[in-house]
GROMACS .gro file of C-alpha atoms in nm:
model
  210
    1MET     CA    1  -8.805   1.916 -18.763
    2SER     CA    2  -8.478   2.152 -18.708
    3ASP     CA    3  -8.151   2.016 -18.624
    4ARG     CA    4  -8.185   2.126 -18.214
    5ASN     CA    5  -8.515   1.921 -18.231
    6LYS     CA    6  -8.313   1.578 -18.298
    7LEU     CA    7  -8.227   1.326 -18.007
    8GLU     CA    8  -7.878   1.168 -18.009
    9GLN     CA    9  -8.013   0.826 -18.006
   10ASN     CA   10  -8.054   0.626 -18.275
   11PRO     CA   11  -8.350   0.357 -18.203
   12HIS     CA   12  -8.315   0.157 -18.447
   13ALA     CA   13  -7.912   0.122 -18.459
   14VAL     CA   14  -7.858  -0.322 -18.378
   15LYS     CA   15  -7.510  -0.409 -18.198
   16GLU     CA   16  -7.329  -0.640 -18.395
   17PRO     CA   17  -7.450  -1.047 -18.330
   18ARG     CA   18  -7.369  -1.167 -18.011
   19GLU     CA   19  -7.269  -1.555 -17.929
   20LYS     CA   20  -7.545  -1.636 -17.587
   21ASN     CA   21  -7.242  -1.872 -17.519
   22LEU     CA   22  -6.971  -1.725 -17.285
   23GLU     CA   23  -6.708  -1.941 -17.307
   24VAL     CA   24  -6.775  -1.980 -17.759
   25ALA     CA   25  -6.781  -1.560 -17.714
   26ILE     CA   26  -6.447  -1.544 -17.516
   27GLY     CA   27  -6.241  -1.763 -17.752
   28ARG     CA   28  -6.383  -1.609 -18.074
   29GLN     CA   29  -6.290  -1.279 -17.908
   30VAL     CA   30  -5.970  -1.424 -17.846
   31ARG     CA   31  -5.938  -1.527 -18.163
   32GLU     CA   32  -6.022  -1.197 -18.360
   33LEU     CA   33  -5.787  -0.971 -18.142
   34ARG     CA   34  -5.490  -1.206 -18.209
   35LYS     CA   35  -5.563  -1.221 -18.559
   36ARG     CA   36  -5.629  -0.840 -18.592
   37GLN     CA   37  -5.281  -0.838 -18.400
   38ARG     CA   38  -5.100  -1.073 -18.664
   39MET     CA   39  -4.973  -1.268 -18.400
   40THR     CA   40  -4.972  -1.670 -18.457
   41GLY     CA   41  -5.150  -1.913 -18.126
   42ALA     CA   42  -4.757  -1.995 -18.075
   43ASP     CA   43  -4.699  -1.611 -18.041
   44LEU     CA   44  -4.993  -1.574 -17.789
   45ALA     CA   45  -4.922  -1.892 -17.630
   46ALA     CA   46  -4.550  -1.785 -17.548
   47GLN     CA   47  -4.623  -1.485 -17.432
   48THR     CA   48  -4.866  -1.574 -17.187
   49GLY     CA   49  -4.722  -1.906 -17.053
   50ILE     CA   50  -5.056  -2.137 -17.200
   51SER     CA   51  -4.994  -2.416 -17.401
   52VAL     CA   52  -5.064  -2.428 -17.811
   53GLY     CA   53  -5.341  -2.696 -17.759
   54MET     CA   54  -5.472  -2.525 -17.414
   55LEU     CA   55  -5.493  -2.184 -17.665
   56SER     CA   56  -5.676  -2.373 -17.893
   57LYS     CA   57  -5.952  -2.537 -17.675
   58ILE     CA   58  -6.004  -2.165 -17.545
   59GLU     CA   59  -6.060  -2.007 -17.922
   60ASN     CA   60  -6.219  -2.278 -17.977
   61GLY     CA   61  -6.463  -2.224 -17.682
   62VAL     CA   62  -6.479  -2.604 -17.559
   63ILE     CA   63  -6.317  -2.525 -17.243
   64SER     CA   64  -6.376  -2.295 -16.968
   65ALA     CA   65  -6.064  -2.090 -16.866
   66SER     CA   66  -6.005  -1.949 -16.550
   67LEU     CA   67  -6.041  -1.565 -16.438
   68ASN     CA   68  -5.612  -1.588 -16.412
   69THR     CA   69  -5.592  -1.761 -16.792
   70ILE     CA   70  -5.822  -1.505 -16.935
   71SER     CA   71  -5.648  -1.213 -16.751
   72ALA     CA   72  -5.333  -1.360 -16.847
   73LEU     CA   73  -5.436  -1.402 -17.245
   74ALA     CA   74  -5.547  -0.969 -17.191
   75HIS     CA   75  -5.265  -0.857 -17.108
   76GLY     CA   76  -5.082  -1.070 -17.346
   77LEU     CA   77  -5.320  -0.960 -17.610
   78ARG     CA   78  -5.268  -0.594 -17.459
   79VAL     CA   79  -5.626  -0.518 -17.433
   80PRO     CA   80  -5.848  -0.435 -17.100
   81LEU     CA   81  -5.983  -0.776 -16.962
   82VAL     CA   82  -6.361  -0.654 -17.016
   83GLN     CA   83  -6.289  -0.643 -17.362
   84LEU     CA   84  -6.307  -1.041 -17.436
   85PHE     CA   85  -6.615  -1.039 -17.284
   86ALA     CA   86  -6.756  -0.798 -17.532
   87GLY     CA   87  -6.929  -1.046 -17.769
   88TYR     CA   88  -7.163  -1.219 -17.453
   89GLU     CA   89  -7.510  -1.168 -17.466
   90GLU     CA   90  -7.668  -1.127 -17.132
   91GLU     CA   91  -8.032  -1.188 -17.046
   92ARG     CA   92  -8.158  -0.855 -17.102
   93GLY     CA   93  -8.519  -0.828 -16.860
   94CYS     CA   94  -8.861  -0.783 -16.988
   95MET     CA   95  -9.174  -0.806 -16.816
   96HIS     CA   96  -9.565  -0.870 -16.994
   97VAL     CA   97  -9.845  -0.761 -16.761
   98LYS     CA   98 -10.166  -0.877 -16.864
   99ALA     CA   99 -10.434  -0.573 -16.846
  100GLY     CA  100 -10.583  -0.585 -16.480
  101GLN     CA  101 -10.295  -0.793 -16.354
  102GLY     CA  102 -10.061  -0.518 -16.205
  103ALA     CA  103  -9.984  -0.585 -15.870
  104GLU     CA  104 -10.158  -0.347 -15.658
  105ILE     CA  105  -9.896  -0.171 -15.358
  106GLU     CA  106  -9.858   0.109 -15.145
  107ARG     CA  107  -9.592   0.312 -15.192
  108ALA     CA  108  -9.415   0.453 -14.901
  109GLY     CA  109  -9.631   0.844 -14.879
  110THR     CA  110  -9.895   0.648 -15.058
  111ARG     CA  111 -10.237   0.900 -14.975
  112ALA     CA  112 -10.606   0.757 -14.878
  113GLY     CA  113 -10.771   0.625 -15.163
  114HIS     CA  114 -10.487   0.643 -15.376
  115GLN     CA  115 -10.454   0.329 -15.538
  116TYR     CA  116 -10.141   0.207 -15.712
  117ASN     CA  117 -10.080  -0.116 -16.011
  118LEU     CA  118  -9.732  -0.165 -16.034
  119LEU     CA  119  -9.708  -0.252 -16.428
  120GLY     CA  120  -9.383  -0.356 -16.437
  121HIS     CA  121  -9.066  -0.450 -16.244
  122ILE     CA  122  -8.691  -0.486 -16.383
  123GLY     CA  123  -8.459  -0.565 -16.119
  124SER     CA  124  -8.070  -0.482 -16.110
  125ASN     CA  125  -7.986  -0.414 -16.481
  126ASN     CA  126  -7.734  -0.244 -16.696
  127SER     CA  127  -7.878   0.065 -16.802
  128GLY     CA  128  -7.781   0.193 -16.402
  129VAL     CA  129  -8.160   0.358 -16.413
  130VAL     CA  130  -8.488   0.216 -16.186
  131VAL     CA  131  -8.820   0.265 -16.393
  132GLU     CA  132  -9.131   0.208 -16.217
  133PRO     CA  133  -9.458   0.178 -16.438
  134TYR     CA  134  -9.763   0.268 -16.202
  135LEU     CA  135 -10.126   0.248 -16.312
  136ILE     CA  136 -10.269   0.573 -16.034
  137THR     CA  137 -10.672   0.537 -15.991
  138LEU     CA  138 -10.859   0.845 -15.737
  139ASP     CA  139 -11.189   0.833 -15.694
  140SER     CA  140 -11.434   1.014 -15.449
  141SER     CA  141 -11.287   0.893 -15.113
  142SER     CA  142 -10.944   1.013 -15.232
  143ASP     CA  143 -10.705   1.254 -15.070
  144ARG     CA  144 -10.699   1.527 -15.179
  145PHE     CA  145 -10.440   1.713 -15.129
  146PRO     CA  146 -10.089   1.529 -15.174
  147ALA     CA  147  -9.725   1.667 -15.157
  148PHE     CA  148  -9.504   1.384 -15.301
  149GLN     CA  149  -9.145   1.466 -15.317
  150HIS     CA  150  -8.851   1.202 -15.386
  151GLU     CA  151  -8.586   1.188 -15.717
  152GLY     CA  152  -8.569   1.138 -16.040
  153ILE     CA  153  -8.756   1.230 -16.329
  154GLU     CA  154  -9.193   1.148 -16.347
  155PHE     CA  155  -9.385   1.067 -16.654
  156LEU     CA  156  -9.788   1.147 -16.608
  157TYR     CA  157 -10.014   1.034 -16.886
  158MET     CA  158 -10.380   1.058 -16.805
  159LEU     CA  159 -10.624   0.850 -16.940
  160GLU     CA  160 -10.934   0.880 -16.759
  161GLY     CA  161 -11.117   1.120 -16.550
  162ARG     CA  162 -10.954   1.541 -16.506
  163VAL     CA  163 -10.694   1.650 -16.232
  164SER     CA  164 -10.568   1.980 -16.174
  165TYR     CA  165 -10.218   1.870 -16.086
  166ARG     CA  166  -9.960   2.051 -15.897
  167HIS     CA  167  -9.603   2.102 -15.975
  168GLY     CA  168  -9.370   2.334 -15.783
  169ASP     CA  169  -9.591   2.644 -15.747
  170LYS     CA  170  -9.793   2.581 -16.080
  171MET     CA  171 -10.087   2.375 -16.196
  172TYR     CA  172 -10.180   2.182 -16.480
  173ASP     CA  173 -10.515   2.098 -16.616
  174LEU     CA  174 -10.499   1.699 -16.682
  175GLU     CA  175 -10.744   1.555 -16.912
  176PRO     CA  176 -10.750   1.240 -17.109
  177GLY     CA  177 -10.468   1.223 -17.369
  178ASP     CA  178 -10.252   1.475 -17.180
  179SER     CA  179  -9.931   1.430 -17.062
  180LEU     CA  180  -9.658   1.590 -16.753
  181LEU     CA  181  -9.321   1.552 -16.777
  182PHE     CA  182  -9.095   1.689 -16.446
  183ASP     CA  183  -8.838   1.705 -16.196
  184ALA     CA  184  -9.012   1.507 -15.910
  185ASP     CA  185  -8.784   1.654 -15.678
  186SER     CA  186  -9.000   1.907 -15.664
  187PRO     CA  187  -9.332   1.932 -15.458
  188HIS     CA  188  -9.626   1.761 -15.689
  189GLY     CA  189  -9.955   1.579 -15.712
  190PRO     CA  190 -10.326   1.628 -15.790
  191GLU     CA  191 -10.416   1.888 -15.606
  192GLN     CA  192 -10.829   1.855 -15.724
  193LEU     CA  193 -10.988   1.610 -15.870
  194VAL     CA  194 -11.249   1.761 -16.119
  195GLU     CA  195 -11.353   1.454 -16.279
  196ILE     CA  196 -11.368   1.098 -16.074
  197PRO     CA  197 -11.261   0.826 -16.133
  198ALA     CA  198 -10.943   0.933 -16.264
  199ARG     CA  199 -10.649   0.706 -16.385
  200TYR     CA  200 -10.350   0.811 -16.570
  201LEU     CA  201 -10.033   0.632 -16.583
  202SER     CA  202  -9.706   0.745 -16.363
  203ILE     CA  203  -9.378   0.639 -16.476
  204ILE     CA  204  -9.078   0.730 -16.233
  205THR     CA  205  -8.715   0.697 -16.314
  206TYR     CA  206  -8.424   0.710 -16.062
  207PRO     CA  207  -8.022   0.648 -16.068
  208GLN     CA  208  -8.028   0.259 -15.971
  209ALA     CA  209  -7.848   0.263 -15.582
  210ARG     CA  210  -7.529   0.156 -15.652
   0.00000   0.00000   0.00000
């Protein structure tokens, strides 16, 4: 594989283990940053106005410090406030949908005879991206000339049947095993149903509303 075809992200990279308890995570981060700066507990306590006993309890994760106290610690350690939360493991979303159990829904602009089964959904998340995976089924009753247009990127993977799919002013003959990745801001949709029923995966991604 040439260098220009290599992807930048390493999917095998593993982050440092994170703590599931917030108090413990903050305490470990405070202690590590303090020691890294060669400060004693008394030094940090004097800079922040926190007692040595209280600081010890915070570092050991046995109490929940107030936001004001955490802010004072960040200031005393000369780091951004968010760095004290760096070791905390937030729960990450995951959804498992068994075969045939995807919720049948109607998307805005859905055409007659287009069956959409939503295969999973994760709400607000840290990625900044919304992903909507659908299983789409088209049959003899399907409207043959839809023109969809929306923000984001869309990926299609043909499972069954055969369709002539339009993107902008180009046509693509899709049969099982074929895929199509495109900018969804250009008019697109199945122009002709060559073999029915036709089924394909449609995965739509777009920026999460802020």
